[in-house]
Tab-separated table of C-alpha atoms in Angstrom:
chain	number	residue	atom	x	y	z
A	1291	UNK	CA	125.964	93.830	46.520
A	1292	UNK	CA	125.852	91.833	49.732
A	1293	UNK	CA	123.366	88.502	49.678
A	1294	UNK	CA	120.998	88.738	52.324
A	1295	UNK	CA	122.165	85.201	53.075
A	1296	UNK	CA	126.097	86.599	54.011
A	1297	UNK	CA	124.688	88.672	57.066
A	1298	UNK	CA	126.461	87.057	59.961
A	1299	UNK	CA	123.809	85.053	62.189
A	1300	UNK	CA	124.578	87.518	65.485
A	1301	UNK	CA	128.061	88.908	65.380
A	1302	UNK	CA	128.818	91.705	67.306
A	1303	UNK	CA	132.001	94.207	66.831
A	1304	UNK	CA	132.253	96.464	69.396
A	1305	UNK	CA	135.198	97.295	71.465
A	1306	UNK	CA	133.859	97.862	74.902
A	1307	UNK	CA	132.290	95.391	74.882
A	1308	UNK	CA	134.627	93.305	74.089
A	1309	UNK	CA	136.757	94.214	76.800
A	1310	UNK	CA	133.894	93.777	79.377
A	1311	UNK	CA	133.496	90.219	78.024
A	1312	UNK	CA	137.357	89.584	78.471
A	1313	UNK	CA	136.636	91.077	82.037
A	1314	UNK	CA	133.788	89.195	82.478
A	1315	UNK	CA	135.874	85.782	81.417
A	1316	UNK	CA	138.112	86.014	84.518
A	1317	UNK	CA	135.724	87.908	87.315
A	1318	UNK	CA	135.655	85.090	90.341
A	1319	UNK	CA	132.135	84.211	91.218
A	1320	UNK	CA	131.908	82.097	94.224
A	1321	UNK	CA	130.305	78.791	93.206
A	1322	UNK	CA	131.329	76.836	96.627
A	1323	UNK	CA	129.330	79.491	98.564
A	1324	UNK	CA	126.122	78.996	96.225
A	1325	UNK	CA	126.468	75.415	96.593
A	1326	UNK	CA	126.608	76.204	100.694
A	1327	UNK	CA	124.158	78.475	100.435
A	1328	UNK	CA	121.571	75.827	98.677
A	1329	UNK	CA	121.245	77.650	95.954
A	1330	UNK	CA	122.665	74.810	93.059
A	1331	UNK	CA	123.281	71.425	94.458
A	1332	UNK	CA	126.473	69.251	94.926
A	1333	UNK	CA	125.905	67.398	91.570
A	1334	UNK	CA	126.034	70.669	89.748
A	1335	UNK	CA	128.905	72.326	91.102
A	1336	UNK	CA	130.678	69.086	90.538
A	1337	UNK	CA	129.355	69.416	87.539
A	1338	UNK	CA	130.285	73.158	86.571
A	1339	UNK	CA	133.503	72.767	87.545
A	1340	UNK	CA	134.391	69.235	85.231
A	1341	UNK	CA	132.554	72.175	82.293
A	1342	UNK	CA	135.213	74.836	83.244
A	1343	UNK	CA	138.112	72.313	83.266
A	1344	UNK	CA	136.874	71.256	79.305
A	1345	UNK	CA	136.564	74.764	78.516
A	1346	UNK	CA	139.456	76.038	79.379
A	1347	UNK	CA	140.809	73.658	76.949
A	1348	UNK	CA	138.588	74.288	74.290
A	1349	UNK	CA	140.796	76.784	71.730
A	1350	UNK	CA	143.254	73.523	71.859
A	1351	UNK	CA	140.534	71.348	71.652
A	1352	UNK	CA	139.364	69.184	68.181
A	1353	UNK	CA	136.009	69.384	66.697
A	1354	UNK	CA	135.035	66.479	67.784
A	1355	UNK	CA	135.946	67.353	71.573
A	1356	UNK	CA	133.951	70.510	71.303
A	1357	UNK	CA	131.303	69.073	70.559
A	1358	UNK	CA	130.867	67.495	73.115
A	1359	UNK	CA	130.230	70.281	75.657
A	1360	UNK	CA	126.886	70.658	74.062
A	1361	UNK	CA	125.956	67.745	76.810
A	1362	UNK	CA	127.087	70.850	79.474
A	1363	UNK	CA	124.798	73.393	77.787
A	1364	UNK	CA	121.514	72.130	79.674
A	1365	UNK	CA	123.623	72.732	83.109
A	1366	UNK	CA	124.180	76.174	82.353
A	1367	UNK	CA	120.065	76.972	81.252
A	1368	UNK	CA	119.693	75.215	84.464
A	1369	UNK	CA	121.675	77.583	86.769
A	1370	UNK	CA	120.986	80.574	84.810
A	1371	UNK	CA	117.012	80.135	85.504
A	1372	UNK	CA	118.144	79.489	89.388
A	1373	UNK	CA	120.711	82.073	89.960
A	1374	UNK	CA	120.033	86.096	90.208
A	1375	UNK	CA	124.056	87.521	90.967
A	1376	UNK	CA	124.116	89.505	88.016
A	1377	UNK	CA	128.139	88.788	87.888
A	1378	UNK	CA	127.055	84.981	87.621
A	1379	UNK	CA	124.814	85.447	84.672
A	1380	UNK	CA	126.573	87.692	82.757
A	1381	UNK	CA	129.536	84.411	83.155
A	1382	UNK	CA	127.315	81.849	82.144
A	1383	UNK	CA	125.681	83.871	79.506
A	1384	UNK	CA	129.423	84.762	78.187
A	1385	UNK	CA	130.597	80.822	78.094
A	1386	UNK	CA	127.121	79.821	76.813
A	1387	UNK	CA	127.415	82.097	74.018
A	1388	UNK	CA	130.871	81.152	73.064
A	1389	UNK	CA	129.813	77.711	72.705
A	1390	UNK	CA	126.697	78.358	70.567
A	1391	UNK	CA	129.064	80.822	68.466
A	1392	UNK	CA	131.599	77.455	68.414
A	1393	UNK	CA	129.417	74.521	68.246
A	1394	UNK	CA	126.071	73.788	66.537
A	1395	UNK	CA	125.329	71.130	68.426
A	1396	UNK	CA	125.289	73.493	71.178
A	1397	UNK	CA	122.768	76.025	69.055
A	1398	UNK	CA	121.069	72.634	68.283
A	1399	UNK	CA	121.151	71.703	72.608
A	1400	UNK	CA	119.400	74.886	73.015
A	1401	UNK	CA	116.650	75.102	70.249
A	1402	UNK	CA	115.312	71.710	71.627
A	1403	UNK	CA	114.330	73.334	74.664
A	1404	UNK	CA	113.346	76.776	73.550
A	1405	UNK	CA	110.442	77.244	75.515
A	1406	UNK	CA	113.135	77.073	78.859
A	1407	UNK	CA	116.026	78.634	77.100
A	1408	UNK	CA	113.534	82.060	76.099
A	1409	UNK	CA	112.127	81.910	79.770
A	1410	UNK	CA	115.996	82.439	81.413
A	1411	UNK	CA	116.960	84.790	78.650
A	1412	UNK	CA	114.299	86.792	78.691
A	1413	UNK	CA	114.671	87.339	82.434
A	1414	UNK	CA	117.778	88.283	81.821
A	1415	UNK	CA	116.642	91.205	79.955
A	1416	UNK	CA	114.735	92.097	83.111
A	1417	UNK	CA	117.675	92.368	85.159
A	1418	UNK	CA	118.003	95.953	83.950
A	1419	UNK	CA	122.039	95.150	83.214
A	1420	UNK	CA	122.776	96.481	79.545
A	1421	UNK	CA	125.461	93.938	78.837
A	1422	UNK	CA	123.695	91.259	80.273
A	1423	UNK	CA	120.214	91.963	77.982
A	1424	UNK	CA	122.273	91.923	75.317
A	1425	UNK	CA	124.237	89.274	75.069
A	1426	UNK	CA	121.099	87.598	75.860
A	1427	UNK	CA	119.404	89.008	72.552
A	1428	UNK	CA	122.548	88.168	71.078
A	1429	UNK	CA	122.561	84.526	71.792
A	1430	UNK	CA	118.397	84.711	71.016
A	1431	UNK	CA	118.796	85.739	67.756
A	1432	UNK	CA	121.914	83.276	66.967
A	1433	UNK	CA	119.225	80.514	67.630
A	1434	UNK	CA	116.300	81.820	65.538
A	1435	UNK	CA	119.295	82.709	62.628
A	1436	UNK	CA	120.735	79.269	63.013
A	1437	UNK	CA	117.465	77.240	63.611
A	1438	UNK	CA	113.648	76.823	62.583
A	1439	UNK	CA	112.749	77.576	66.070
A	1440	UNK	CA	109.780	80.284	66.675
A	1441	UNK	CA	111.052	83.486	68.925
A	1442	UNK	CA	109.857	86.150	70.469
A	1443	UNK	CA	111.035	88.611	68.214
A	1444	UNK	CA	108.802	91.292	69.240
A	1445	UNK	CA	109.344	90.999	72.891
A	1446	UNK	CA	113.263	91.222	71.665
A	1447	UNK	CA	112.460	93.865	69.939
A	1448	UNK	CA	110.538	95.932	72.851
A	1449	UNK	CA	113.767	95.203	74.487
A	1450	UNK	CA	116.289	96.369	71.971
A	1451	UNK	CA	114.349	99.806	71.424
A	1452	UNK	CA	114.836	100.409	74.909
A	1453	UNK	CA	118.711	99.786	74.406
A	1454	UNK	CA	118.349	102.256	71.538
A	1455	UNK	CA	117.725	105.116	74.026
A	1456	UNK	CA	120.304	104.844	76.208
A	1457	UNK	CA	123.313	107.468	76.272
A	1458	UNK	CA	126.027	104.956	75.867
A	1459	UNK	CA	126.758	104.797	72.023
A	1460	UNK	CA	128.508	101.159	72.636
A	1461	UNK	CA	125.200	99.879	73.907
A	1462	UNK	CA	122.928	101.681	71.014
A	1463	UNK	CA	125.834	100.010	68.446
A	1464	UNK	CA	125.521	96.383	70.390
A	1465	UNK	CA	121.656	96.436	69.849
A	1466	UNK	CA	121.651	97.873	66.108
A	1467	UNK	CA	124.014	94.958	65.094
A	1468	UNK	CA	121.575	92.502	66.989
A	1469	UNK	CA	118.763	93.425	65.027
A	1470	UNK	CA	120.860	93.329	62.066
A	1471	UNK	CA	121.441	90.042	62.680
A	1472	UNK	CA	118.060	89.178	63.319
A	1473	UNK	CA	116.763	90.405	59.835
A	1474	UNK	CA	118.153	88.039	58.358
A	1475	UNK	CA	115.087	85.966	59.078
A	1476	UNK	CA	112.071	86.942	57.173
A	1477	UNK	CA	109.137	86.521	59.965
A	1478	UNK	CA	111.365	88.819	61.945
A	1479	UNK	CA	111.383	91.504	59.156
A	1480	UNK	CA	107.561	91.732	58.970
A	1481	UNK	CA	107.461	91.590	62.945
A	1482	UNK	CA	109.982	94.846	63.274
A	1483	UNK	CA	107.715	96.369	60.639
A	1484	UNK	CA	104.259	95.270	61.741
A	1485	UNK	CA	104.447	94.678	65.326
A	1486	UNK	CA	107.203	96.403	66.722
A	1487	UNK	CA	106.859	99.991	65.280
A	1488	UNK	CA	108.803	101.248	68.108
A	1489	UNK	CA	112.121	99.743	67.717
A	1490	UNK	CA	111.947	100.818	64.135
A	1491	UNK	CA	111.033	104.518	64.898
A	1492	UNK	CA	113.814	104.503	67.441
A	1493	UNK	CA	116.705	102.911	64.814
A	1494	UNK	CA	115.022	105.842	62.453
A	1495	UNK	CA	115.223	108.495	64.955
A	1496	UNK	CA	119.410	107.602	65.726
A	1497	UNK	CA	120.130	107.686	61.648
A	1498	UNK	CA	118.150	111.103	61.664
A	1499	UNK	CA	120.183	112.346	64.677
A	1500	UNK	CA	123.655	111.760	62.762
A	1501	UNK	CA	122.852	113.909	60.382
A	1502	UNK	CA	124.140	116.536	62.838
A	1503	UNK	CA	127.270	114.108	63.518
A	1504	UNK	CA	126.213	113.041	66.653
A	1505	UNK	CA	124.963	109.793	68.240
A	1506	UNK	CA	125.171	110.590	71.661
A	1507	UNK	CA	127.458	110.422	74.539
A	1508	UNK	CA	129.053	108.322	77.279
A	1509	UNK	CA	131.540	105.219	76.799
A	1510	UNK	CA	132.338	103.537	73.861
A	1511	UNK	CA	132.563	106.187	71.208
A	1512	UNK	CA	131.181	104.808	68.101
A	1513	UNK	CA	132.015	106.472	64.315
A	1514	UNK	CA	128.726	108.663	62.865
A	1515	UNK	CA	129.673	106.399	59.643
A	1516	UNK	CA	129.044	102.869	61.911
A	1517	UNK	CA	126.190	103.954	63.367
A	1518	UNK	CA	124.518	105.249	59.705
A	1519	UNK	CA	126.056	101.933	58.053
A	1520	UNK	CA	124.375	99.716	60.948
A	1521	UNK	CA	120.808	101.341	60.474
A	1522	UNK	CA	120.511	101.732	56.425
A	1523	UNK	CA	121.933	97.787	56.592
A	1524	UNK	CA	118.954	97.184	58.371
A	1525	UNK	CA	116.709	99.209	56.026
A	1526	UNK	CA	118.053	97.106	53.211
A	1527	UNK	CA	117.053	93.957	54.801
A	1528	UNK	CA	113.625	95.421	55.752
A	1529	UNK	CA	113.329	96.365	51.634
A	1530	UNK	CA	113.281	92.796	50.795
A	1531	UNK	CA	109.728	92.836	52.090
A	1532	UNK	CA	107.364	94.330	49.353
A	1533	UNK	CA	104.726	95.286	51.772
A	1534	UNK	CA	107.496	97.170	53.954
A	1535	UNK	CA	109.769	98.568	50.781
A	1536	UNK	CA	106.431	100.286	49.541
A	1537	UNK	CA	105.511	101.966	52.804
A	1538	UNK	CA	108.054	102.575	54.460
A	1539	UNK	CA	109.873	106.173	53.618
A	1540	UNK	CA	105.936	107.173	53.867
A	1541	UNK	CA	105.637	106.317	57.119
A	1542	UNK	CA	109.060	107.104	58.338
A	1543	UNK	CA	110.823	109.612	55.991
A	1544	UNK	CA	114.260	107.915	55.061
A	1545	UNK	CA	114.619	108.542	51.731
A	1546	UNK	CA	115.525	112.121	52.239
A	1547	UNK	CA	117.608	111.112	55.300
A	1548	UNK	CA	119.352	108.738	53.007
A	1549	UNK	CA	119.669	111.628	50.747
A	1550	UNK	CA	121.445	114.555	53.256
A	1551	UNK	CA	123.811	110.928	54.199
A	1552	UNK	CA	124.631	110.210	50.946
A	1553	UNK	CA	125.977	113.424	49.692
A	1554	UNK	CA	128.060	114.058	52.903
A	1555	UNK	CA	129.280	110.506	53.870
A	1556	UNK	CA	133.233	110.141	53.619
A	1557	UNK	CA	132.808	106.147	54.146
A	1558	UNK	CA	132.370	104.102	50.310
A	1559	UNK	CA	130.456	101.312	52.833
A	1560	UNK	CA	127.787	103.657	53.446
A	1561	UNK	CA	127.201	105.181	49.836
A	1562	UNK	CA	126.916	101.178	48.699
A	1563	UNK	CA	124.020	100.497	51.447
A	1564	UNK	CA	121.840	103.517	50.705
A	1565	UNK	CA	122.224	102.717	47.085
A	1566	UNK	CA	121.206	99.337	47.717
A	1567	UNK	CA	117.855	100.114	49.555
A	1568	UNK	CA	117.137	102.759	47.252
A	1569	UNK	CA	117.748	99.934	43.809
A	1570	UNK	CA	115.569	97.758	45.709
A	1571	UNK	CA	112.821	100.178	46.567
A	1572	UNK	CA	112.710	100.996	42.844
A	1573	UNK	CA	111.445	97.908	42.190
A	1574	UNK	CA	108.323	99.154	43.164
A	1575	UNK	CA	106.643	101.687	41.162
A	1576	UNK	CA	104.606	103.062	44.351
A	1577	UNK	CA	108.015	104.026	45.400
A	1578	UNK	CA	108.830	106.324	41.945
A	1579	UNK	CA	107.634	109.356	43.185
A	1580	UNK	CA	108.578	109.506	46.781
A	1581	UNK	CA	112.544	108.866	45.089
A	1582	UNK	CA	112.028	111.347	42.873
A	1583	UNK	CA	110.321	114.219	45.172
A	1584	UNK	CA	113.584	113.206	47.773
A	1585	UNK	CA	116.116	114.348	44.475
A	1586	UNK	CA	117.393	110.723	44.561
A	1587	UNK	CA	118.150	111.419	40.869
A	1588	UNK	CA	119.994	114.816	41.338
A	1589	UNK	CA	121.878	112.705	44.217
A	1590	UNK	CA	122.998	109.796	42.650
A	1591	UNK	CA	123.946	111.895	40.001
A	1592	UNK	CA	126.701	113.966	42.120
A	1593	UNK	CA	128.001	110.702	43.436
A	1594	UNK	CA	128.172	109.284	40.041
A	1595	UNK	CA	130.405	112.127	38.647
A	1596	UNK	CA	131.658	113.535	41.699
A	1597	UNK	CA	132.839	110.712	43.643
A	1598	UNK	CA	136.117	108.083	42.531
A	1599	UNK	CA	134.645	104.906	43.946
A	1600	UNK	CA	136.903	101.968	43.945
A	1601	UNK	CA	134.264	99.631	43.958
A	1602	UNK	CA	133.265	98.270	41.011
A	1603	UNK	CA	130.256	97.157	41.948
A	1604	UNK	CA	128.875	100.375	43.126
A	1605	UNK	CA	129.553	102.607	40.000
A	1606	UNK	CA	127.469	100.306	38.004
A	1607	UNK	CA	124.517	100.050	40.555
A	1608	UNK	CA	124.990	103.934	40.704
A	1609	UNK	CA	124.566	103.748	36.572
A	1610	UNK	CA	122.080	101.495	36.620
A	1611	UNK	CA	119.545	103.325	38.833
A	1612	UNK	CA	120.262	106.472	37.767
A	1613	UNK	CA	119.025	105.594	34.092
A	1614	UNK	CA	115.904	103.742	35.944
A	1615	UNK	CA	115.071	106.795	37.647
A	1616	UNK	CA	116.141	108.788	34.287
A	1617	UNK	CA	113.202	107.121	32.631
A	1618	UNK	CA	110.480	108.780	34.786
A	1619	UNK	CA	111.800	111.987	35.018
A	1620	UNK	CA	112.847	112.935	31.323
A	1621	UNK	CA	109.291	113.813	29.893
A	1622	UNK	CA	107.914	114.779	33.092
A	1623	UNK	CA	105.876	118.075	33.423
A	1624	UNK	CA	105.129	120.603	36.101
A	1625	UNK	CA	101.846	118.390	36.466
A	1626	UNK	CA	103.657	115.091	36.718
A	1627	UNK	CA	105.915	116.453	39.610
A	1628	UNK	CA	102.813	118.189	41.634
A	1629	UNK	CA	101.310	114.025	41.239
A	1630	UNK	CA	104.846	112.837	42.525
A	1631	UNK	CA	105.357	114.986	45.364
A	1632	UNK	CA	101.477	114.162	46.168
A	1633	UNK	CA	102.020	110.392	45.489
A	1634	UNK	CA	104.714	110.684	47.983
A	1635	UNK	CA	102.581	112.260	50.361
A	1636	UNK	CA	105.212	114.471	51.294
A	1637	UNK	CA	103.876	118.385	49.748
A	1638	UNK	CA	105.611	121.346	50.079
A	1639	UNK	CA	105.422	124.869	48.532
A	1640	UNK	CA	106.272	125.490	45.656
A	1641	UNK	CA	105.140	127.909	42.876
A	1642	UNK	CA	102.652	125.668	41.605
A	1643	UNK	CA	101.052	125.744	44.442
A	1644	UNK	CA	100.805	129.606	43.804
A	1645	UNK	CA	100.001	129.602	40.529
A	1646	UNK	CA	96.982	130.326	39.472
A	1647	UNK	CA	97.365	129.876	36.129
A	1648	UNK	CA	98.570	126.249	37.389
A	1649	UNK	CA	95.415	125.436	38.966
A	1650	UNK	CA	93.018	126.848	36.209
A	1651	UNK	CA	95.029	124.545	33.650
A	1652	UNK	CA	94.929	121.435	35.685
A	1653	UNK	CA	91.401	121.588	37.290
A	1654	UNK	CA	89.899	119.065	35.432
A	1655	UNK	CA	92.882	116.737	36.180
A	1656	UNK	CA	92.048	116.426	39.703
A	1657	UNK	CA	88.500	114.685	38.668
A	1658	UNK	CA	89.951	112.418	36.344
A	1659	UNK	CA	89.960	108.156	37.832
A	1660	UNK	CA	87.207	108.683	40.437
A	1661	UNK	CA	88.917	111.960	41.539
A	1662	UNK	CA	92.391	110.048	42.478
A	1663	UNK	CA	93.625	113.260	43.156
A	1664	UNK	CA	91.558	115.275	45.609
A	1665	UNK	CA	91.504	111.681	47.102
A	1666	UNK	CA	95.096	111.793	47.820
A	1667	UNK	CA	94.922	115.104	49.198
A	1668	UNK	CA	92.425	113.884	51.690
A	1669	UNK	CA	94.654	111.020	52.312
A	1670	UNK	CA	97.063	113.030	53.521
A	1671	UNK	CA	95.313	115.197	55.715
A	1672	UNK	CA	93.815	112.392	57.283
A	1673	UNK	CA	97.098	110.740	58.088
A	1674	UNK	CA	98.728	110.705	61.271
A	1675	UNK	CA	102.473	110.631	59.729
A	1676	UNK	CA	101.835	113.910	57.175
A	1677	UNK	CA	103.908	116.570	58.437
A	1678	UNK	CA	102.445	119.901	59.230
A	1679	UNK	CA	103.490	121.362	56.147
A	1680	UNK	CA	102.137	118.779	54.292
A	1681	UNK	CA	98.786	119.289	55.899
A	1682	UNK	CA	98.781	123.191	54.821
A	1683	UNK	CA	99.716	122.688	51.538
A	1684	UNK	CA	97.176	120.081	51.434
A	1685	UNK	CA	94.437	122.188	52.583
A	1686	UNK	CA	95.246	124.973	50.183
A	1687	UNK	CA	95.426	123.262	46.961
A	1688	UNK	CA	91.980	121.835	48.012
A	1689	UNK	CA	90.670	125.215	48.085
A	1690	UNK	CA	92.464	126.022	45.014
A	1691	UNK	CA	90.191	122.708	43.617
A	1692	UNK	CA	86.968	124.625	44.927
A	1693	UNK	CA	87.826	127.629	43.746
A	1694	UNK	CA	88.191	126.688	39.957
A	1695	UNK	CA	85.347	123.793	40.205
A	1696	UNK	CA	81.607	125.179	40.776
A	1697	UNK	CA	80.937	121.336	41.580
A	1698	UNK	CA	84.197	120.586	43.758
A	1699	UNK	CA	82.797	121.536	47.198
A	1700	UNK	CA	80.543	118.725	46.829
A	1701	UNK	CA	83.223	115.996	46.259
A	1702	UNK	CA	85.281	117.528	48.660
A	1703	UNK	CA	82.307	117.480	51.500
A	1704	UNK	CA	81.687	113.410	49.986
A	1705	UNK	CA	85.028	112.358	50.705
A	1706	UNK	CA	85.675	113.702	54.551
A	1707	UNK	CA	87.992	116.552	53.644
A	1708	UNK	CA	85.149	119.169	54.722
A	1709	UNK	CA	84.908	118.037	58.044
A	1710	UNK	CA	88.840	117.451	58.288
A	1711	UNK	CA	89.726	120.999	57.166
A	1712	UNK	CA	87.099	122.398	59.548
A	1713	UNK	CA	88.536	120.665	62.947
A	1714	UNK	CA	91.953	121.929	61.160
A	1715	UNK	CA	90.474	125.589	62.013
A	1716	UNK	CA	91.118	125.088	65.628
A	1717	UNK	CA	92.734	122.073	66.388
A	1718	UNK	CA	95.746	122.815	63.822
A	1719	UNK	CA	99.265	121.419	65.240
A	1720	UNK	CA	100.934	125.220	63.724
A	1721	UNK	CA	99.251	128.687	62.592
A	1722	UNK	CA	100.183	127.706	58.947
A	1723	UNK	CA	97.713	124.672	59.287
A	1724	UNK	CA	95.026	126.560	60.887
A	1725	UNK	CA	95.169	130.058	58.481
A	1726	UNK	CA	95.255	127.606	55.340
A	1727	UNK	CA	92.308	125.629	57.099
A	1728	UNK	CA	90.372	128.630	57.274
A	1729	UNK	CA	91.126	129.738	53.395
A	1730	UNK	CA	89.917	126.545	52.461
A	1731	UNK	CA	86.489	126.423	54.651
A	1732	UNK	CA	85.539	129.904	53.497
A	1733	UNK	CA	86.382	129.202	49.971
A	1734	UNK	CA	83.802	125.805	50.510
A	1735	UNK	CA	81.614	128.300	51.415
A	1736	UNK	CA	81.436	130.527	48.935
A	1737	UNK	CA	79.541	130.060	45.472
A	1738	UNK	CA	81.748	128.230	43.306
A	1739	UNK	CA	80.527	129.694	40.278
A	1740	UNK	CA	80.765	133.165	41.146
A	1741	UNK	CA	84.866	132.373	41.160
């Protein structure tokens, strides 16, 4: 598998806009008539066009004549902070980048003076100009990649989300890769996760919408396969993290994204990059359950005999966390799975839920360790990212607990469930929620030993 090291600091692959750079390149911007205008001085035209004449030169230029442009690069943070012609910037922006891609001295020029060089790139993003925002990220992030310089990742990241909902796939690829690129640094992985929930519910939402084999519309097409790649690549990185690779399909369901992916996707790329989150979310026991309620097992399974993988590599991580997972699920019972699915805090219905044979067996169960399970199922009523199903189910099996405990209404009541189920019965997102709501507040009710 791929080192988290060998992510490339902030390159971006993406034909159009490539061919607006190219465009870009040769566009005539009319520097004498900002110099007449008073808008940059004599000096720095002169100067500007003595930079144009070197850089023209530079693909036949030595190392050591590269270099020195970096002296040029504080002449071009200059006129980008004095300038507004969007055609201008997105020039300066374009040769600014190509040296910091070139030259670490120049990535070196501009991390001295970061507190200047985030003020101009940052209003770049303002300039409501997709290519120009993010070529800016793209330079920001090649800085904070290439040097121990603090960024504003989460103002990047407010920006990025926003790129994330536009229509054009090229400029929802552009940003993805960005952010790819900017996981590489660690601080910026718990920032995405902690403080910029957005952009990370927006890169989940475009891997859930390709699913249905679509990422949207307008110029650029990207591949379904790219787009999926680009997202679970960023997933990975964000599993390094143990405080984000034991939360995270809880809070935003990508396991069983990962899952419906996985068995349908024609590229190898994207089988290796879901496997690779999922081995290093199995790390973490926390994450057992929620991996085994998504039929990870079942799934790598089907790859494992169904697929002809050339890679190497991949068959035995496929091997390899298929006998992890093997060990959890080959003495489990009908119990174990019902803890699993509620671990995961993902329920559904099943017959156990049904059962009540099921219930009158594994009572007692639920009061065992401080009552860890009727605590879970108020856990999941409680939070904000259980679906509505979950709630229901979670609401009857509580009145199941009632039901075959003459002392369970109490705990129930001690815990906050009572109260939850009862604003349930009328403030209930579905009809499901608020019937089983109902079940479970008259069953409260009721004398417990009677039942």
């Amino acid at each position: 598998m791929v080192a988290v090291t060998d992510v490339p600091a902030a390159m971006v692959s993406n034909q159009f806009f490539d061919e607006f750079t190219s465009k870009v390149r040769v566009k005539p911007i009319p520097w004498e008539g900002y110099s007449r205008a008073g808008l940059i001085t004599s000096d720095e035209l002169h100067q500007l066009k003595d930079f144009q004449k070197q850089h023209s030169q530079l693909v036949d230029c030595s190392e050591s004549d590269a270099l020195s442009l970096a002296t040029h690069v504080p002449l071009l943070v200059s006129l980008i902070e004095k300038l507004s012609s969007v055609d201008a910037l997105q020039y300066l922006l374009v040769v600014l980048d190509e040296l910091a891609e070139r030259d670490l001295g120049c990535v070196h020029a501009l991390a001295s003076d970061m507190d200047t060089v985030s003020r101009v790139l940052f209003r770049c993003m303002d300039k409501k100009d997709d290519y120009l925002g993010l070529k800016a990220c793209k330079i920001l992030t090649g800085i904070a990649v290439t040097s121990n310089v603090e960024v504003a990742f989460d103002r990047m990241f407010a920006y990025l989300e926003k790129s994330m909902r536009s229509e054009l796939t090229s400029v929802v690829d552009v940003a993805l890769q960005v952010v790819q690129s900017a996981l590489r640094v660690p601080r910026a992985r718990s920032i995405l996760y902690g403080e910029a929930p957005g952009c990370l519910t927006q890169m989940v939402d475009v891997l859930k919408r390709t699913v249905g084999g679509r990422t949207g519309a307008g110029k650029g097409v990207v591949a379904v396969s790219q787009t999926q790649y680009e997202v679970v690549f960023c997933l990975w990185l964000l599993t390094f993290e143990r405080h984000v690779a034991v939360t995270i399909d809880r809070k935003y369901d990508v396991v069983s994204t990962m899952v419906e992916i996985a068995r349908s996707a024609v590229k190898e790329k994207v089988v290796r990059i879901i496997v690779a989150t999922w081995t290093n979310m199995a790390q973490h026991s926390a994450n057992v359950p929620g991996l085994l309620v998504a039929r990870v097992p079942a799934c790598l399974e089907t790859l494992r005999v169904g697929r002809n993988f050339n890679d190497e590599d991949l068959k035995h991580t496929l091997t390899e966390l298929t006998d992890t997972l093997a060990e959890h699920t080959g003495i489990m019972t009908s119990w174990d799975e019902y803890v699993n699915q509620l671990k995961s805090g993902k329920l559904e219905w099943s017959g156990w839920h049904r059962s009540e044979q099921f219930w009158k067996i594994h009572v007692a169960k639920m009061d065992e360790n401080d009552h860890r399970i009727v605590r879970l199922l108020a856990r999941v009523l409680m939070a904000p990212e259980s679906s509505d199903t979950s709630v229901a189910v979670a609401c009857h099996d509580l009145s199941q607990y009632v039901k075959y405990n003459p002392e369970g209404k109490k705990f129930v009541a001690k815990v906050g469930a009572k109260q939850r189920v009862m604003q349930l019965m009328t403030e209930g997102a579905t009809a499901e929620v608020k019937y089983e709501a109902l079940m479970c507040v008259q069953q409260i009710m009721l004398n417990a030993w009677r039942n």
